Amino acid sequence: MTDKEIDTAAGGAQTRSGFVALIGATNAGKSTLVNRLVGAKVSIVSHKVQTTRAIIRGIGIHGNAQIVFMDTPGIFKPRRRLDRAMVTTAWGGAKDADVVMLLIDSERGLKGDAEAILEGLKEVPQPKILVLNKVDRVRPEELLKLAAAANEAVAFERTFMISALNGSGCDDLMDYLAKALPEGPWYYPEDQISDLPMRQLAAEITREKLFLRLHQELPYASHVETEKWEERKDGSVRIEQVIYVERESQKKIALGKGGEAIKAISTAARKEISEILEQPVHLFLFVKVRENWGDDPERFREMGLDFPR
């Protein structure tokens, strides 16, 4: 699609486009919201905190506007090198966006990391909006108090109350964002939903299934890489992925008794990857021990993160 064609998309109206950074504490619901607004799975969702490690861009179309959502890692107090890289990446995403959207878990309120994020937002010059998530679980009077407290701390342009899970309030949010972005051609083709290469998206899907299956057992220190991708003559694709863990004991957890865990993870990941590709998938998973992979610059590059010194 040429710039001229893109400019006249949506019935000849002048198109708008831009980047919206979602920031917030871990497990505030950013990935769920991005998937909801894009209308497709582009970011992994898990019970385990800090599952989003690098900036993942999900591309949504609303009327004549193309909205590029930047799902940033959750902001928290970093303890390890990987933590520092993720937090730095999140704030960098905010400073590169046209609009910054702070997502607050209404049940948790402004406790802990959320309060520190509000303080950090004061240094971000871009227009900022406040989005209170999970509002169906909190009494209206508590929501009003929460919104007032957050707006007292930071000068937000608007406040929205939504449920990323059921979609309540999301249409109003999209209406606002579509009008808030600058006029200009779209950055991506109309049918593209993410800027992630398929090899990386497939690895993210497997990592999600790993966390969903083993989130109470497997430590945070695990990583998935797609090592081989072969398009076959019968229209199927053969994918080989490696799950890296730091210790032999973690490898046993990932494999499970009699290979039960790895089979379940592979089946779930294969099904979802196949649905996205719209072709049969043969997925082969391997678990390898790589001690201290969290201090390996190459792994950081693979995840799209800068290696902090």
Coordinates of C-alpha atoms in Angstrom, one line a residue:
M1 CA 0.0 0.0 0.0
T2 CA 1.5 3.4 -1.1
D3 CA 1.4 6.5 1.1
K4 CA -1.2 8.0 -1.2
E5 CA -3.4 4.8 -0.8
I6 CA -2.9 4.8 2.9
D7 CA -3.7 8.5 3.2
T8 CA -7.1 7.9 1.5
A9 CA -7.9 4.8 3.6
A10 CA -11.1 4.8 5.5
G11 CA -13.3 6.4 2.9
G12 CA -10.9 9.1 1.7
A13 CA -10.5 10.8 5.1
Q14 CA -7.1 12.1 6.2
T15 CA -5.5 9.3 8.0
R16 CA -3.9 9.5 11.5
S17 CA -1.1 7.3 12.9
G18 CA 1.1 7.2 15.9
F19 CA 2.6 5.3 18.9
V20 CA 0.9 4.8 22.2
A21 CA 3.0 3.4 25.0
L22 CA 1.4 1.3 27.7
I23 CA 3.2 1.5 31.0
G24 CA 2.3 0.3 34.4
A25 CA 3.3 -2.1 37.2
T26 CA 3.7 -5.8 36.6
N27 CA 0.5 -7.7 36.1
A28 CA -1.6 -4.5 35.7
G29 CA -3.1 -6.1 32.5
K30 CA -1.1 -4.4 29.8
S31 CA -0.7 -7.4 27.6
T32 CA -4.4 -8.3 27.9
L33 CA -5.4 -4.8 27.0
V34 CA -3.1 -4.7 23.9
N35 CA -4.5 -7.9 22.7
R36 CA -8.0 -6.6 23.3
L37 CA -7.4 -3.3 21.4
V38 CA -5.6 -4.9 18.5
G39 CA -8.2 -7.6 18.3
A40 CA -5.7 -10.4 18.1
K41 CA -3.0 -12.2 20.1
V42 CA 0.2 -10.2 19.9
S43 CA 1.5 -10.2 23.5
I44 CA 1.7 -13.1 25.9
V45 CA -0.4 -13.2 29.0
S46 CA 0.4 -15.2 32.1
H47 CA -0.1 -15.3 35.8
K48 CA 3.6 -14.9 36.3
V49 CA 4.9 -11.3 36.7
Q50 CA 7.2 -9.6 34.3
T51 CA 6.4 -11.9 31.3
T52 CA 6.7 -9.0 28.8
R53 CA 10.5 -8.4 28.5
A54 CA 10.9 -6.2 25.5
I55 CA 8.6 -3.7 23.7
I56 CA 6.1 -5.5 21.7
R57 CA 4.1 -3.5 19.1
G58 CA 0.5 -4.4 18.4
I59 CA -1.1 -2.5 15.5
G60 CA -4.8 -1.6 15.8
I61 CA -7.0 0.1 13.2
H62 CA -9.9 2.4 14.4
G63 CA -11.7 4.4 11.7
N64 CA -9.1 6.3 9.8
A65 CA -6.4 5.9 12.5
Q66 CA -3.6 3.3 12.8
I67 CA -2.7 3.0 16.5
V68 CA 0.6 1.3 17.2
F69 CA 0.4 0.1 20.8
M70 CA 3.8 -0.4 22.6
D71 CA 3.4 -3.1 25.2
T72 CA 6.3 -2.3 27.6
P73 CA 7.7 -4.5 30.3
G74 CA 6.1 -3.9 33.8
I75 CA 7.9 -1.3 35.8
F76 CA 9.1 -2.5 39.2
K77 CA 12.1 -2.1 41.5
P78 CA 14.9 -3.9 39.7
R79 CA 17.1 -6.5 41.4
R80 CA 19.0 -8.2 38.6
R81 CA 20.6 -7.2 35.4
L82 CA 17.6 -8.4 33.4
D83 CA 15.3 -6.4 35.6
R84 CA 17.3 -3.2 35.0
A85 CA 17.2 -3.8 31.2
M86 CA 13.4 -4.3 31.3
V87 CA 12.7 -1.2 33.4
T88 CA 15.0 0.9 31.2
T89 CA 13.2 -0.4 28.1
A90 CA 9.8 0.5 29.5
W91 CA 10.7 4.1 30.3
G92 CA 12.5 4.4 26.9
G93 CA 9.3 3.3 25.2
A94 CA 7.3 6.0 27.0
K95 CA 9.6 8.7 25.9
D96 CA 9.4 7.6 22.2
A97 CA 5.6 7.6 22.1
D98 CA 3.1 10.2 20.9
V99 CA 0.8 9.3 23.8
V100 CA 1.6 7.6 27.1
M101 CA -1.1 5.5 28.7
L102 CA -0.7 4.6 32.3
L103 CA -2.6 1.4 33.2
I104 CA -3.5 1.0 36.9
D105 CA -4.9 -2.2 38.4
S106 CA -7.9 -0.7 40.3
E107 CA -7.9 -3.5 42.9
R108 CA -4.3 -2.8 43.8
G109 CA -4.6 1.0 43.6
L110 CA -1.5 3.2 43.9
K111 CA 0.4 0.9 46.2
G112 CA 4.1 0.1 45.7
D113 CA 5.3 0.3 42.1
A114 CA 2.3 2.3 40.8
E115 CA 3.2 5.2 43.2
A116 CA 6.8 5.2 42.0
I117 CA 5.6 5.2 38.3
L118 CA 3.5 8.3 38.9
E119 CA 6.6 10.0 40.2
G120 CA 8.6 9.0 37.1
L121 CA 5.8 10.2 34.8
K122 CA 6.3 13.7 35.9
E123 CA 9.5 13.7 33.8
V124 CA 7.8 12.5 30.7
P125 CA 6.7 15.4 28.5
Q126 CA 4.3 13.6 26.2
P127 CA 0.5 13.8 26.6
K128 CA -0.5 11.3 29.2
I129 CA -3.8 9.5 29.9
L130 CA -4.9 7.4 32.9
V131 CA -6.6 4.0 32.4
L132 CA -8.0 2.3 35.4
N133 CA -8.4 -1.5 34.7
K134 CA -10.5 -4.2 36.4
V135 CA -13.1 -1.6 37.3
D136 CA -15.8 -4.3 37.5
R137 CA -14.2 -5.5 40.7
V138 CA -14.1 -2.2 42.6
R139 CA -16.9 -0.1 44.1
P140 CA -17.6 3.2 42.1
E141 CA -16.7 5.4 45.1
E142 CA -13.3 3.8 45.4
L143 CA -12.7 4.2 41.7
L144 CA -13.4 8.0 42.0
K145 CA -11.0 8.3 44.9
L146 CA -8.3 6.4 43.0
A147 CA -8.8 8.6 39.8
A148 CA -8.6 11.8 41.9
A149 CA -5.4 10.7 43.7
A150 CA -3.7 9.8 40.4
N151 CA -4.7 13.0 38.7
E152 CA -3.5 15.0 41.7
A153 CA -0.1 13.5 41.2
V154 CA 0.2 13.8 37.4
A155 CA -1.6 16.1 34.9
F156 CA -3.5 13.5 32.8
E157 CA -5.3 14.6 29.7
R158 CA -8.2 12.1 30.3
T159 CA -9.1 9.3 32.6
F160 CA -10.8 6.1 31.4
M161 CA -12.3 3.2 33.4
I162 CA -12.2 -0.1 31.6
S163 CA -12.0 -3.9 31.9
A164 CA -9.4 -5.3 29.5
L165 CA -10.8 -8.8 30.1
N166 CA -14.4 -8.1 29.0
G167 CA -13.8 -5.0 26.8
S168 CA -15.9 -2.6 28.9
G169 CA -14.9 1.0 28.2
C170 CA -12.4 0.0 25.5
D171 CA -14.4 1.5 22.6
D172 CA -14.4 5.0 24.2
L173 CA -10.6 4.6 24.8
M174 CA -10.0 3.8 21.1
D175 CA -12.2 6.7 20.0
Y176 CA -10.1 9.1 22.0
L177 CA -6.7 7.6 20.9
A178 CA -7.8 7.7 17.2
K179 CA -8.4 11.5 17.4
A180 CA -5.4 12.2 19.6
L181 CA -2.8 10.9 17.2
P182 CA -1.3 13.2 14.5
E183 CA -2.4 13.2 10.9
G184 CA -0.2 11.3 8.6
P185 CA 0.2 8.0 6.6
W186 CA 0.0 4.7 8.3
Y187 CA 3.3 3.1 9.4
Y188 CA 2.3 -0.5 8.6
P189 CA 0.2 -2.4 6.0
E190 CA -3.5 -2.6 6.9
D191 CA -3.5 -6.3 7.6
Q192 CA -0.4 -6.3 9.9
I193 CA -1.1 -6.8 13.6
S194 CA 2.5 -6.8 15.0
D195 CA 6.0 -5.9 14.2
L196 CA 7.3 -9.1 15.8
P197 CA 8.9 -11.6 13.3
M198 CA 7.0 -14.9 13.3
R199 CA 10.0 -16.8 14.6
Q200 CA 10.0 -14.5 17.7
L201 CA 6.2 -14.5 18.1
A202 CA 6.2 -18.3 18.0
A203 CA 8.9 -18.3 20.8
E204 CA 6.8 -15.9 22.8
I205 CA 3.7 -18.2 22.5
T206 CA 5.7 -21.2 23.7
R207 CA 7.1 -19.1 26.6
E208 CA 3.5 -18.2 27.6
K209 CA 2.4 -21.8 27.6
L210 CA 5.5 -22.7 29.7
F211 CA 4.5 -20.1 32.3
L212 CA 0.9 -21.0 32.2
R213 CA 1.7 -24.7 32.8
L214 CA 4.5 -24.2 35.4
H215 CA 4.1 -20.7 36.8
Q216 CA 4.2 -22.0 40.4
E217 CA 7.2 -24.4 39.9
L218 CA 9.5 -22.9 37.3
P219 CA 11.6 -19.9 38.3
Y220 CA 11.6 -16.7 36.3
A221 CA 14.9 -17.6 34.7
S222 CA 13.8 -19.3 31.5
H223 CA 13.9 -18.2 27.9
V224 CA 12.7 -19.6 24.6
E225 CA 14.4 -19.3 21.2
T226 CA 13.2 -20.5 17.8
E227 CA 16.3 -22.2 16.3
K228 CA 14.9 -23.7 13.1
W229 CA 12.0 -22.8 10.8
E230 CA 11.4 -25.0 7.7
E231 CA 8.5 -24.4 5.3
R232 CA 7.7 -27.8 3.9
K233 CA 6.4 -28.8 0.4
D234 CA 3.1 -30.1 1.9
G235 CA 2.2 -26.6 3.2
S236 CA 3.2 -27.3 6.8
V237 CA 6.0 -25.7 8.8
R238 CA 8.5 -27.5 11.0
I239 CA 9.7 -25.5 14.0
E240 CA 12.4 -26.3 16.5
Q241 CA 12.6 -24.3 19.7
V242 CA 14.9 -24.5 22.7
I243 CA 13.8 -23.7 26.2
Y244 CA 16.8 -22.4 28.1
V245 CA 16.9 -22.8 31.9
E246 CA 19.7 -22.1 34.4
R247 CA 20.0 -25.3 36.3
E248 CA 19.5 -29.1 35.9
S249 CA 16.7 -29.1 38.5
Q250 CA 14.8 -26.6 36.3
K251 CA 15.2 -28.8 33.3
K252 CA 13.5 -31.6 35.1
I253 CA 10.6 -29.3 36.0
A254 CA 10.2 -28.2 32.4
L255 CA 10.2 -31.8 31.1
G256 CA 7.9 -33.1 33.8
K257 CA 7.5 -36.7 34.9
G258 CA 7.8 -38.9 31.8
G259 CA 7.9 -35.8 29.6
E260 CA 4.3 -35.0 30.6
A261 CA 4.9 -31.2 31.0
I262 CA 6.9 -30.6 27.8
K263 CA 4.3 -32.6 25.8
A264 CA 1.4 -30.4 27.2
I265 CA 3.4 -27.2 26.5
S266 CA 4.2 -28.3 23.0
T267 CA 0.6 -29.3 22.2
A268 CA -0.8 -26.0 23.5
A269 CA 1.9 -23.9 21.7
R270 CA 1.6 -25.8 18.4
K271 CA -2.2 -25.3 18.3
E272 CA -2.0 -21.6 18.8
I273 CA 1.0 -21.1 16.4
S274 CA -0.9 -23.1 13.8
E275 CA -4.0 -20.9 14.2
I276 CA -2.0 -17.7 13.7
L277 CA -0.1 -19.1 10.7
E278 CA -3.2 -20.7 9.3
Q279 CA -1.1 -23.8 8.3
P280 CA -0.2 -27.1 10.0
V281 CA 2.7 -26.9 12.4
H282 CA 5.1 -29.6 13.6
L283 CA 6.7 -28.2 16.8
F284 CA 9.7 -29.8 18.5
L285 CA 10.8 -28.5 21.9
F286 CA 14.1 -29.1 23.5
V287 CA 15.2 -28.1 27.0
K288 CA 18.8 -27.1 27.6
V289 CA 20.7 -25.8 30.6
R290 CA 22.6 -22.6 30.1
E291 CA 23.9 -21.3 33.4
N292 CA 23.6 -17.6 34.1
W293 CA 22.0 -16.9 30.7
G294 CA 20.6 -13.7 32.4
D295 CA 24.2 -12.3 32.2
D296 CA 24.7 -13.2 28.5
P297 CA 24.7 -10.1 26.2
E298 CA 23.6 -12.4 23.3
R299 CA 20.4 -13.4 25.1
F300 CA 19.6 -9.8 25.7
R301 CA 19.9 -9.0 22.0
E302 CA 17.7 -12.0 21.2
M303 CA 15.0 -10.5 23.4
G304 CA 15.3 -7.0 22.0
L305 CA 16.9 -5.5 25.1
D306 CA 20.0 -3.4 25.6
F307 CA 22.6 -5.2 27.8
P308 CA 23.1 -3.0 30.9
R309 CA 26.7 -2.7 32.1

